[in-house]
Tab-separated table of C-alpha atoms in Angstrom:
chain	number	residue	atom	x	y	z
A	292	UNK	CA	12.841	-45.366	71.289
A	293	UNK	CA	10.264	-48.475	70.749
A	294	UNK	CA	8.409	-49.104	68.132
A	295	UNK	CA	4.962	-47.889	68.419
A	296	UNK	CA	2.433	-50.988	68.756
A	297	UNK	CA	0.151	-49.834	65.795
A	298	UNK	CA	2.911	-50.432	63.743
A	299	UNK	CA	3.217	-53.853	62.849
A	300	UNK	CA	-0.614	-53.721	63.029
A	301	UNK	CA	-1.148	-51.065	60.150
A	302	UNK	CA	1.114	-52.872	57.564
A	303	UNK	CA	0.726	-55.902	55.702
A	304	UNK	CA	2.689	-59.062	57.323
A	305	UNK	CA	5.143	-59.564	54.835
A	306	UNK	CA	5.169	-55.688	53.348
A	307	UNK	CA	6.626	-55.223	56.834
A	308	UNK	CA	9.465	-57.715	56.481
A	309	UNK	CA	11.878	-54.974	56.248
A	310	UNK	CA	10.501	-52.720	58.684
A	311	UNK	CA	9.635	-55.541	60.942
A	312	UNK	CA	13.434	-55.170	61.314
A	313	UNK	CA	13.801	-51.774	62.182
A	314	UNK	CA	13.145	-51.110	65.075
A	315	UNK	CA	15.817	-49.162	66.614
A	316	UNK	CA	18.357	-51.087	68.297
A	317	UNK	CA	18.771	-50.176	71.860
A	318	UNK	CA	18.085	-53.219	73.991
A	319	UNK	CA	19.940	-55.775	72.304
A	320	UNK	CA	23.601	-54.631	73.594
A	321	UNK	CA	22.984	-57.192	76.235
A	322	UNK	CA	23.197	-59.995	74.038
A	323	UNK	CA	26.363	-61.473	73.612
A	324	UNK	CA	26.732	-64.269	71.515
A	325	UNK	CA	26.120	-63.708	67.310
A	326	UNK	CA	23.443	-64.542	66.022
A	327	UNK	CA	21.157	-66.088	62.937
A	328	UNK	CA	17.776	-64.781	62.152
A	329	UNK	CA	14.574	-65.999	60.652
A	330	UNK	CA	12.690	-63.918	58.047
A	331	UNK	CA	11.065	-61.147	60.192
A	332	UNK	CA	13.583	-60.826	63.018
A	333	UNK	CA	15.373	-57.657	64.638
A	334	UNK	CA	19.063	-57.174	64.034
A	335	UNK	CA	20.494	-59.301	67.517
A	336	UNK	CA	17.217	-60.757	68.388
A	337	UNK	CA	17.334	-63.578	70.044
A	338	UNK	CA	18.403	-66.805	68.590
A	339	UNK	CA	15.150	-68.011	66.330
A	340	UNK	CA	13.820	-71.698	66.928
A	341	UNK	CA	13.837	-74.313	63.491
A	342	UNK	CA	16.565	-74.206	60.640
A	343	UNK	CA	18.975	-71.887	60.471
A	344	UNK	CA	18.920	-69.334	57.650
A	345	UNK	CA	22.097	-67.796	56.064
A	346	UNK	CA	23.072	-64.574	57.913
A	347	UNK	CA	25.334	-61.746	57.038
A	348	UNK	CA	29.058	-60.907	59.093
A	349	UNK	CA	27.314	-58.065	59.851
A	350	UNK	CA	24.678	-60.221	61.738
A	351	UNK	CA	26.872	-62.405	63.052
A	352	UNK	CA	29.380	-59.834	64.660
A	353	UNK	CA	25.475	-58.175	65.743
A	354	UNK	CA	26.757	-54.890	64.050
A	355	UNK	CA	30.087	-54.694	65.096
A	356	UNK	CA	31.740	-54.903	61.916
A	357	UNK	CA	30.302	-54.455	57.774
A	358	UNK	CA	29.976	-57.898	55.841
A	359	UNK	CA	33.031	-59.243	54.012
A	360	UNK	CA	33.259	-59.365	50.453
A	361	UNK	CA	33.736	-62.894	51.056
A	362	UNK	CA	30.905	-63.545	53.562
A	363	UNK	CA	28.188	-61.418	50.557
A	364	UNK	CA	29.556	-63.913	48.054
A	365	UNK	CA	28.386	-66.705	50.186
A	366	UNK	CA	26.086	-65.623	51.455
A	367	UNK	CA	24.261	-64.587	48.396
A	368	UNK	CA	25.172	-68.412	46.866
A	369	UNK	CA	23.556	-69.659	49.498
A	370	UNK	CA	20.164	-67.691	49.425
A	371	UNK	CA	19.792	-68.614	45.991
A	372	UNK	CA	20.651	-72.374	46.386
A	373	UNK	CA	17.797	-72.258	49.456
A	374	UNK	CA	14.930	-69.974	47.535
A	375	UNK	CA	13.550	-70.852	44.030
A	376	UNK	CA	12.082	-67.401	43.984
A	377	UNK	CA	16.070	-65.769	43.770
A	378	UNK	CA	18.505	-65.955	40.392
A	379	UNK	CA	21.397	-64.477	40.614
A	380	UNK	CA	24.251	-63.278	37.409
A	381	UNK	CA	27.322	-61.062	37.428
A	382	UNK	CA	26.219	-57.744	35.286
A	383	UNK	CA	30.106	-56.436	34.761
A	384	UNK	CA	33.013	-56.707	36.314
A	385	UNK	CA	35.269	-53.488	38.053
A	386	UNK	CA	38.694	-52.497	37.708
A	387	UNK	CA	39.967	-54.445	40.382
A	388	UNK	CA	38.318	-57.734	38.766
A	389	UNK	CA	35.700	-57.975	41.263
A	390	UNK	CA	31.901	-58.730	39.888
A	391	UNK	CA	28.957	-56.618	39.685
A	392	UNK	CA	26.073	-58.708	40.779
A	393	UNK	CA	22.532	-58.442	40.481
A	394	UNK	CA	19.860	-60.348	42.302
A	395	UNK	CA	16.397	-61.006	41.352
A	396	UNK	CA	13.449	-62.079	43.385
A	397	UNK	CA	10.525	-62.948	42.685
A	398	UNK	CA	7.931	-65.859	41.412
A	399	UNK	CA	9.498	-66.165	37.942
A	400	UNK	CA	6.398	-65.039	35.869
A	401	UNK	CA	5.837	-61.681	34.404
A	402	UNK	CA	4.799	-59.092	37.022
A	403	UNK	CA	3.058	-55.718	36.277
A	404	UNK	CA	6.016	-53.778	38.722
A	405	UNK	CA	9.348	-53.844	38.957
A	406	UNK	CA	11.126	-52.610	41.462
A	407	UNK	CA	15.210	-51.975	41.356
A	408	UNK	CA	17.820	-51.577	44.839
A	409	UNK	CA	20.607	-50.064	44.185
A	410	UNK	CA	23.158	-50.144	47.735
A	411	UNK	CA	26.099	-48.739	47.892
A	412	UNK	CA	26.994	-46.936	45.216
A	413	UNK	CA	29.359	-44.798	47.373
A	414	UNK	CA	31.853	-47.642	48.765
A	415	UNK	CA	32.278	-45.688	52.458
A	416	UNK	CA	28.736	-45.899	52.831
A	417	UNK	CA	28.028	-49.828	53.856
A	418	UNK	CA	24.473	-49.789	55.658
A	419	UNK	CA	22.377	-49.642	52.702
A	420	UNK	CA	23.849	-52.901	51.456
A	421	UNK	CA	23.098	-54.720	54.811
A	422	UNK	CA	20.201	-53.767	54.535
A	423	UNK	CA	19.874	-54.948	50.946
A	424	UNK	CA	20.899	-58.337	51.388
A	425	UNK	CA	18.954	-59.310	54.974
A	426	UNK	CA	16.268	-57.663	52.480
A	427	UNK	CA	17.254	-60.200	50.143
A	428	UNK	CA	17.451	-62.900	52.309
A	429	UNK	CA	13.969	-62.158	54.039
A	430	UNK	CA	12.048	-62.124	50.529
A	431	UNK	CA	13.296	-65.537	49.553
A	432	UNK	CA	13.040	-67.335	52.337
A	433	UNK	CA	9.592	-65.412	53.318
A	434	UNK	CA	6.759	-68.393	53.552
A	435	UNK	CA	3.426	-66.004	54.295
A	436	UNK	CA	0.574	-65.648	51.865
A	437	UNK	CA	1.094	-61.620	51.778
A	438	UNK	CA	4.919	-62.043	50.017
A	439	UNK	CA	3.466	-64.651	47.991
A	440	UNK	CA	1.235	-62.672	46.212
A	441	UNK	CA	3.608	-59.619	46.346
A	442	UNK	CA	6.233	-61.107	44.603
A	443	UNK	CA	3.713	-62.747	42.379
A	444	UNK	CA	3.363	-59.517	41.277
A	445	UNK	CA	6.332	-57.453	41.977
A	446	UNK	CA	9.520	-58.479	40.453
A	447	UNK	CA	12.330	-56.969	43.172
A	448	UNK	CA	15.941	-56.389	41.610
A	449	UNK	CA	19.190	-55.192	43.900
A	450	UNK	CA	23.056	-54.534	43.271
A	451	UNK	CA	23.946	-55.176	46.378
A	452	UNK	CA	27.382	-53.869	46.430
A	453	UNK	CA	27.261	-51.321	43.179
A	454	UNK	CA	31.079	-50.001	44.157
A	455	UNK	CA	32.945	-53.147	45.035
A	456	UNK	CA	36.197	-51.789	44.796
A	457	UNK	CA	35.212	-48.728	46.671
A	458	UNK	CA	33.891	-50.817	49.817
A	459	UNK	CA	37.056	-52.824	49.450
A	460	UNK	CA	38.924	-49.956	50.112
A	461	UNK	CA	36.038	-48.081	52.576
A	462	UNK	CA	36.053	-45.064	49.571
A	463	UNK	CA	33.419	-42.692	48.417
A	464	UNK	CA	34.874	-43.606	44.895
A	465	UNK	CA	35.488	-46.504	42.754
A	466	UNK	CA	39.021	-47.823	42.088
A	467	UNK	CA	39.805	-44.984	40.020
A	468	UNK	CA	38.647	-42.637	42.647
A	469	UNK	CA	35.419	-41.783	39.813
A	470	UNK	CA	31.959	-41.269	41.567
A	471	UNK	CA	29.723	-43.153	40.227
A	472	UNK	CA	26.663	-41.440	41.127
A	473	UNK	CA	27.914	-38.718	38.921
A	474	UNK	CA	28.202	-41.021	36.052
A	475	UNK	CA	24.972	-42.153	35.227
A	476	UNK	CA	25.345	-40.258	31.874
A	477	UNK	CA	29.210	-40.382	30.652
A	478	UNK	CA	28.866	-43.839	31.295
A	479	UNK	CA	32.911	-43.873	31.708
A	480	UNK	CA	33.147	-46.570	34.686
A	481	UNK	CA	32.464	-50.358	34.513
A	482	UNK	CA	30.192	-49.794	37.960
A	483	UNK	CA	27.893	-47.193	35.782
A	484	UNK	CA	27.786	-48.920	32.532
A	485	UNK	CA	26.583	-52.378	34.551
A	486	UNK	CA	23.878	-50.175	35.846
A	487	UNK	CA	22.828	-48.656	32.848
A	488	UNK	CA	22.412	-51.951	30.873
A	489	UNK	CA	20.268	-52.851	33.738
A	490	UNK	CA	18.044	-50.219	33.621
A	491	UNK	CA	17.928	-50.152	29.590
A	492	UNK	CA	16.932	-53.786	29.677
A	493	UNK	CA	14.601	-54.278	33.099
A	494	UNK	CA	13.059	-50.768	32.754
A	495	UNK	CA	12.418	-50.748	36.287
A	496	UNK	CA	9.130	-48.880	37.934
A	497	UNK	CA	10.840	-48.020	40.753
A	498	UNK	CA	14.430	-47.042	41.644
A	499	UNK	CA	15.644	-46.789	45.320
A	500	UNK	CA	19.046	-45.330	45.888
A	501	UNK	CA	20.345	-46.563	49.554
A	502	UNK	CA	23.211	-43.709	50.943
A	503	UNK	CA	24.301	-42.103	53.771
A	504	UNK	CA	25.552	-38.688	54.758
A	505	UNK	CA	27.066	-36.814	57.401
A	506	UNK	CA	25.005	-34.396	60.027
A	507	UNK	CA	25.629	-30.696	60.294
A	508	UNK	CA	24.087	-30.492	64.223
A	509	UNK	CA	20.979	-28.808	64.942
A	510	UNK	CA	20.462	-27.934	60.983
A	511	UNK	CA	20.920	-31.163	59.109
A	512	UNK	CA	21.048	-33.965	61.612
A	513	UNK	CA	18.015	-36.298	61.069
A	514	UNK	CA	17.920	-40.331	61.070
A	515	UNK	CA	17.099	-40.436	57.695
A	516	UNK	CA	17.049	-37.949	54.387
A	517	UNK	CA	15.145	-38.698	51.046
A	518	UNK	CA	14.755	-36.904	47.704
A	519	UNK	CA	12.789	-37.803	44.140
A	520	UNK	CA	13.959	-36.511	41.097
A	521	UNK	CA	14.342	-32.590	40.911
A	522	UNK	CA	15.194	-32.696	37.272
A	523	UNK	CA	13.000	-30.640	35.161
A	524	UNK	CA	12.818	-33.520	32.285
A	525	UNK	CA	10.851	-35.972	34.646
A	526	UNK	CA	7.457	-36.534	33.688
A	527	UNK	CA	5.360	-34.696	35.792
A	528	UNK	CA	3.774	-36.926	37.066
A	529	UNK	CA	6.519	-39.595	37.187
A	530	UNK	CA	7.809	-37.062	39.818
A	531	UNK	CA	4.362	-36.849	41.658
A	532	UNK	CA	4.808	-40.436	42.121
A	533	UNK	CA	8.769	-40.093	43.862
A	534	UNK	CA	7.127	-37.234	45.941
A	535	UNK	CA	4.684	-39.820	46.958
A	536	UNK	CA	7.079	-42.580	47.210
A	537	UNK	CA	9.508	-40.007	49.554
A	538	UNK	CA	6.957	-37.953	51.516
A	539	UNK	CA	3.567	-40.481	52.126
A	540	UNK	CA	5.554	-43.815	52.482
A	541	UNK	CA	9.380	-43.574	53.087
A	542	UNK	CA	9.422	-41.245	55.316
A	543	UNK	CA	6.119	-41.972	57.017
A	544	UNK	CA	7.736	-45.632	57.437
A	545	UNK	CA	11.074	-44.544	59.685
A	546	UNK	CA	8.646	-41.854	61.661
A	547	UNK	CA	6.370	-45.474	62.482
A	548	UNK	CA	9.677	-47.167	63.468
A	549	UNK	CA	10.649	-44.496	65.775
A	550	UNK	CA	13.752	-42.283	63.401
A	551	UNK	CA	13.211	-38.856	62.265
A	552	UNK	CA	13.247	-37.681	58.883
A	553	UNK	CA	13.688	-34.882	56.289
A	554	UNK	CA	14.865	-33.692	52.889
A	555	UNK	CA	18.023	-34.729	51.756
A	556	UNK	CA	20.019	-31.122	50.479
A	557	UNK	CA	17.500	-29.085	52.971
A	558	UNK	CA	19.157	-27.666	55.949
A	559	UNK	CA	15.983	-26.702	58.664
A	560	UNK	CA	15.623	-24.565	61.229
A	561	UNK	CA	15.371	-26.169	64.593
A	562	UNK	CA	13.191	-24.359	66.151
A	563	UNK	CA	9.845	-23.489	63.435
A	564	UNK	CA	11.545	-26.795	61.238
A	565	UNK	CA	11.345	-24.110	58.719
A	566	UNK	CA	14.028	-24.606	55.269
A	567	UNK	CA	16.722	-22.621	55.528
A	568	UNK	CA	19.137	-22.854	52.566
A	569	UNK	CA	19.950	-25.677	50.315
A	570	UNK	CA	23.226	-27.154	50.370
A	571	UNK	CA	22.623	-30.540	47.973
A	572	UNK	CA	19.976	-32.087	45.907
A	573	UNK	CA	19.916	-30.094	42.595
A	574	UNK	CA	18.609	-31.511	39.104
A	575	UNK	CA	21.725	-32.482	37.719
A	576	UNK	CA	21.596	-35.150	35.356
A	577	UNK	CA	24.138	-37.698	35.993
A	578	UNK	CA	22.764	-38.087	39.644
A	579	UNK	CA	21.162	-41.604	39.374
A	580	UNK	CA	17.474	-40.378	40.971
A	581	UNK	CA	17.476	-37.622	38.419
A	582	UNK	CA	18.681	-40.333	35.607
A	583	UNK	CA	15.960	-42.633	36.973
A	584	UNK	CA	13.485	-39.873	36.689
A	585	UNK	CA	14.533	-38.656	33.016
A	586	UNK	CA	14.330	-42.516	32.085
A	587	UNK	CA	10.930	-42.902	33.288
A	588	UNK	CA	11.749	-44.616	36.804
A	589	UNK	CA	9.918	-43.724	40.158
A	590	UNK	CA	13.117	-42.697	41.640
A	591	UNK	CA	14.913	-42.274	45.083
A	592	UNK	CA	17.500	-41.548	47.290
A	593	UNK	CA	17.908	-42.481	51.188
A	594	UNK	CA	20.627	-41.240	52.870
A	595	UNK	CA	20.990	-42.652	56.373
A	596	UNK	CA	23.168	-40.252	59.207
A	597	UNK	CA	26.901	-41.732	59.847
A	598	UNK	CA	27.373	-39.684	62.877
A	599	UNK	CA	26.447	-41.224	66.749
A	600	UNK	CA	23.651	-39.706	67.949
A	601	UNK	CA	23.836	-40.812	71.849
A	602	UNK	CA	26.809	-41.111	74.141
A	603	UNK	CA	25.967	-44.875	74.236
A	604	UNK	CA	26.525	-44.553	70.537
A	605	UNK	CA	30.064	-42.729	70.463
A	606	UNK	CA	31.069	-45.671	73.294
A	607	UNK	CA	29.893	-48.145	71.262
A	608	UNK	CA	30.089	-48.638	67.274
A	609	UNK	CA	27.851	-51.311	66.872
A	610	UNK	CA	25.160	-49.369	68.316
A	611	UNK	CA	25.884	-46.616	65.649
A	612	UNK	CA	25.796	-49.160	63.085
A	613	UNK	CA	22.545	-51.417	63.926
A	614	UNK	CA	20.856	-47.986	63.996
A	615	UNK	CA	22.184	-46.863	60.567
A	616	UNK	CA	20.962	-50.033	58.834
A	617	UNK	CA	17.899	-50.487	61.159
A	618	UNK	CA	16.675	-47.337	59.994
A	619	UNK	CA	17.349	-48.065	56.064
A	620	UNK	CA	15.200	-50.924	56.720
A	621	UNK	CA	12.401	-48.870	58.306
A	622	UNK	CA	12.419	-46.840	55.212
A	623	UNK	CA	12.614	-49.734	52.904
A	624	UNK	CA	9.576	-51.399	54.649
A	625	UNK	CA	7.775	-48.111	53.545
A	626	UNK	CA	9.193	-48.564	49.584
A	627	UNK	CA	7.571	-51.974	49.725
A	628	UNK	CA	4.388	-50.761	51.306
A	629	UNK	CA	4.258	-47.977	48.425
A	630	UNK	CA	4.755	-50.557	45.516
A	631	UNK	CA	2.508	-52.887	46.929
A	632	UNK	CA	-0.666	-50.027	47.185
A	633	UNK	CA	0.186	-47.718	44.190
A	634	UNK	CA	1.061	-50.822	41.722
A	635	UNK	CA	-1.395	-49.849	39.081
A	636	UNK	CA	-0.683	-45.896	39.093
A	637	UNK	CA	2.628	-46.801	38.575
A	638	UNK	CA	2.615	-48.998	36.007
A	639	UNK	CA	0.343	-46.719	34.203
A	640	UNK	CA	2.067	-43.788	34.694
A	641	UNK	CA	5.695	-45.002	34.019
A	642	UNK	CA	4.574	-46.835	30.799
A	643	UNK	CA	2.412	-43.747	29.492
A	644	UNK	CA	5.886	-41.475	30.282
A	645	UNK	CA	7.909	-43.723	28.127
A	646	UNK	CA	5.365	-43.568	25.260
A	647	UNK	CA	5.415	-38.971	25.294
A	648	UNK	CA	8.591	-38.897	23.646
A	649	UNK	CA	7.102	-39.995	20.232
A	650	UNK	CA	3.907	-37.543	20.662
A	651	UNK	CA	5.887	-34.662	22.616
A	652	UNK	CA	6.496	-31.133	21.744
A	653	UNK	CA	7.436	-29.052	24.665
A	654	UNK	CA	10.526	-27.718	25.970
A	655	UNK	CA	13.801	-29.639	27.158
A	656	UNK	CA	15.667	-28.169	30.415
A	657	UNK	CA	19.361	-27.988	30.241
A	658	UNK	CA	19.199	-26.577	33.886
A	659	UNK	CA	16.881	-25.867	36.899
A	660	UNK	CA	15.252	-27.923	39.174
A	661	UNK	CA	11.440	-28.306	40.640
A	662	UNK	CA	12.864	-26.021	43.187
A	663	UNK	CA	14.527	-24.025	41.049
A	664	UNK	CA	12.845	-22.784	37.827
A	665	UNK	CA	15.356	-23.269	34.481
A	666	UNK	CA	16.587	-19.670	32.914
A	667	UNK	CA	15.891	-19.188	29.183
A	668	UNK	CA	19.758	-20.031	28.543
A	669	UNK	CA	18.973	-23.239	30.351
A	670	UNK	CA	15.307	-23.953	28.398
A	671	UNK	CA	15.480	-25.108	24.475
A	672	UNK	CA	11.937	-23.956	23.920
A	673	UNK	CA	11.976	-24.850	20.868
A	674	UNK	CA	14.067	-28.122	20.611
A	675	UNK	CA	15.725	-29.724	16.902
A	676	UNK	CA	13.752	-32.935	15.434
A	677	UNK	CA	17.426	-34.910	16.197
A	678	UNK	CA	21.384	-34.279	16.031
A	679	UNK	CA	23.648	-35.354	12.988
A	680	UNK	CA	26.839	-37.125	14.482
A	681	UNK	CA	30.194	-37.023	12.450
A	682	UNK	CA	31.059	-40.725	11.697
A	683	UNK	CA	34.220	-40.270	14.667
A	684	UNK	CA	31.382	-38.765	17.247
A	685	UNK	CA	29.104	-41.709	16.528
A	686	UNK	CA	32.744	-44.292	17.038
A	687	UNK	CA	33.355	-42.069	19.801
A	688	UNK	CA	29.475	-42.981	21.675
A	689	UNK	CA	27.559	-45.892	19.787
A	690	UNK	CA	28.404	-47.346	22.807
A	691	UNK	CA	27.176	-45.245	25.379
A	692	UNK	CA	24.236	-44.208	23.603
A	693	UNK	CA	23.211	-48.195	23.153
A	694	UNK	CA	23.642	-48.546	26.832
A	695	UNK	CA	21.363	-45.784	27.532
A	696	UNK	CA	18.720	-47.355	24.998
A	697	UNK	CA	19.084	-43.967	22.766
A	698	UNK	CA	18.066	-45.240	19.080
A	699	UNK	CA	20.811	-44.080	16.269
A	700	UNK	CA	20.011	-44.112	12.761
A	701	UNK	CA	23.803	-44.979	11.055
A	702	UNK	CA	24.499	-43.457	7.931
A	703	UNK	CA	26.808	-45.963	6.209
A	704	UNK	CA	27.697	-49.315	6.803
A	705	UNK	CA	28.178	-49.082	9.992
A	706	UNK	CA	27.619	-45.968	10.502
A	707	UNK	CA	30.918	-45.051	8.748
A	708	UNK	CA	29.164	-41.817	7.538
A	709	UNK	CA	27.978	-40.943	10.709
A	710	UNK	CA	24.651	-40.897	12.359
A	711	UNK	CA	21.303	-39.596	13.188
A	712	UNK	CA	19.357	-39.628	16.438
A	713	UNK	CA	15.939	-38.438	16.355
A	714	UNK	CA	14.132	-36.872	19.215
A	715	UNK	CA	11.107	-38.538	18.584
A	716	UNK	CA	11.745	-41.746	20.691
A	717	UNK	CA	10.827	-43.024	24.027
A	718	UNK	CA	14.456	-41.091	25.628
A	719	UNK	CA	13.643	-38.137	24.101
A	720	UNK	CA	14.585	-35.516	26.387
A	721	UNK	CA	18.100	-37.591	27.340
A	722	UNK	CA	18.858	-37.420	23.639
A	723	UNK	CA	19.465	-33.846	23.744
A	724	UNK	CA	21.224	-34.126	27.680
A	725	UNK	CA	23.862	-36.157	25.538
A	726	UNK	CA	24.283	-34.591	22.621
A	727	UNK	CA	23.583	-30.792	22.969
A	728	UNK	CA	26.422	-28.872	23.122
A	729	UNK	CA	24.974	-26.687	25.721
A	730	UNK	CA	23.821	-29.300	28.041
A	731	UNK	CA	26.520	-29.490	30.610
A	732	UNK	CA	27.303	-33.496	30.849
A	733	UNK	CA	27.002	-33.975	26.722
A	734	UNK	CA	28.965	-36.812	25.683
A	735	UNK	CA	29.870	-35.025	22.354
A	736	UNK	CA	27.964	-31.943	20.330
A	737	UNK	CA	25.803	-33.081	17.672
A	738	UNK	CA	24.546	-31.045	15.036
A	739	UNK	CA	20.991	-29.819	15.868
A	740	UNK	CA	18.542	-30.354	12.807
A	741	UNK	CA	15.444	-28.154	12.658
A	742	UNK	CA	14.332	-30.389	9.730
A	743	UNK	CA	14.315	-34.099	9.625
């Protein structure tokens, strides 16, 4: 499957980092010795000319086996001793003492986007976080004009390992055996509180959610699935934007690079292509690209597909594997593309979405999706100006809520005499996700007030 020529043609040089490195990896099984790229090259190209540049065990073993913790640790200390444009700080640490990192790229100034990679949250799914740190890797060490000026502009955050303990042990789940892309709103797990402080304090533009799944042949079997934010509390046209990130760039991207695509939760008909039911992908909250979308972020998800799709694949693993990360880096290439074109929409519509909250009115959905229209039981037409919290609720989720950026009023010192949190504030909808008693992740049920 080769690249088409236009390709690398129709995107910008260093926009195309990441998919510069996509291309699907069937040629390169010849090569036998590991080997160390430059910014630009293909997963077991051949051995660059000039100074060597840190490479993953992933790289080195040319697919044959996942980077070590280890090998990320330094490999990530050495990226950021070699690039001024990377920084690099532990965000929490997980049950099993191992640190929650974040990385950030970019010039050091203030930049009008910012961009957030989240890899791995799902610790049996490794090839979104190879692909997040040669991603890393290739923006810092990235000497054209093009990535100049993007990351001039563009600030680019990742977690590249957001379940260490998980990928330790090659589990969906954390230590604890907690998903913790269903925890985005209970907040329970060290892995999903370090996220949330993140995206309280960076507000990020846009979120991108690196996965992978497993094929259903003939029905649910492409290269590559994406989704935006189904949740009915997204600003509408925060979710016009994830539409746009998932349908006119992302996908776009791995169908350039040579991978098919479609909609993650949507199994299709083979034949007419046609839906034919849904079997994931609903607008439930705690779901990080819902989260993202209720807190004002461009979100989404990209799942890559686990299972072999040739015979040379089953025979061979590493073959499996380059694919799997070449074509989260063919999607990723798209992302970059999308921030890099759409950077003022964005920033105007994601910073006019976290200003409606004061000004809005309307309903909040308790259920429902943009697929799936909420029922009245699901709809609080007419939502309360706020929720009174007992002084034990408010002990009980000061925490939580202050992670989430939701503003409490205490009533007390210290809120010994409880609390009140007002609708009227930039998380307005997520105020009543947490603290209705009919919502179904609430942390605890507030008292709704009809006059404040």
């Amino acid at each position: 499957m080769p690249i088409p020529a236009r390709y690398s043609r129709r995107l910008p040089l260093a926009l195309a980092l990441c998919a510069a490195l996509a291309a699907p990896q069937m040629s390169i099984a010849a090569h036998a010795a590991p080997v160390r790229l430059q910014a630009g090259q293909q997963v077991g190209a051949a051995r660059p000319p000039g100074p060597l540049l840190p490479h993953t065990g992933f790289e080195e073993s040319r697919g044959a086996r996942w980077t070590s913790q280890p090998e990320e640790a330094a490999f990530l200390t050495a990226v950021d001793r070699a690039s001024r444009r990377v920084s690099l700080r532990t965000i929490g640490t997980t049950g099993q003492g191992r640190p929650l990192q974040l990385v950030r790229i970019g010039s050091g100034h203030p930049t009008a986007n910012t961009m957030l990679l989240i890899c791995s949250q799902h610790g049996d799914e490794p090839s979104g976080r190879e692909a997040c740190l040669t991603t890393i890797r290739d923006l810092a060490v990235a000497g054209d004009s093009a990535t100049r000026r993007f990351l001039d502009r563009t600030t680019v955050l990742v977690i590249p390992t957001a379940n260490p303990d998980g990928r330790a042990a090659d589990t969906r789940g954390n230590a604890d055996g907690v998903d913790i892309n269903r925890d985005h709103i209970a907040l329970r797990t060290a892995e999903g509180r370090s996220m949330a402080a993140v995206l309280r304090d960076e507000r990020p533009d846009v979120i991108y959610d690196l996965h992978e799944y497993g094929a259903t042949a003939r029905y649910y079997d492409k290269d590559l699935l994406s989704l935006w934010p189904r949740n009915l509390n997204t600003d509408p046209k925060v979710h016009d934007e994830a539409h746009a990130l998932s349908e006119t760039f992302v996908r776009p991207a791995a169908h350039e690079a040579g991978y098919s695509s479609g909609i993650y939760g949507i199994w299709t008909d083979p034949v007419t292509g046609e839906p034919v039911k849904q079997v994931a992908g609903d607008g439930q909250e705690r779901i990080l690209r819902n989260t993202a979308g209720i807190k004002h972020s461009v979100g989404l998800l990209v799942e890559t597909r686990v299972d072999a799709l040739t015979d040379a694949e089953k025979q061979d693993q590493a073959l499996n594997n380059r694919r799997r990360v070449n074509s989260q880096l063919a999607a990723l290439g798209g992302a970059f593309r999308y921030v890099d074109e759409r950077r003022a929409r964005i920033e105007a519509t994601t910073g006019r979405a976290r200003l409606a909250g004061f000004t809005e009115r309307g309903p909040v959905y308790l259920g429902g999706a943009d697929n799936d229209p909420a029922t009245p039981d699901e709809t609080l037409t007419d939502p309360p100006c706020g929720y009174r919290l007992s002084a034990a609720q408010y002990a009980d989720v000061r925490d939580e809520l202050a992670l989430h950026g939701v503003a409490a009023l205490p009533a007390g010192p210290e809120g010994r005499d409880g609390a009140y949190v007002p609708l009227r504030q930039s998380q307005r909808d997520l105020v009543a996700l947490l603290l209705d008693g009919r919502a179904a992740y609430h942390l605890t049920a507030g008292q709704p007030l009809t006059e404040c």
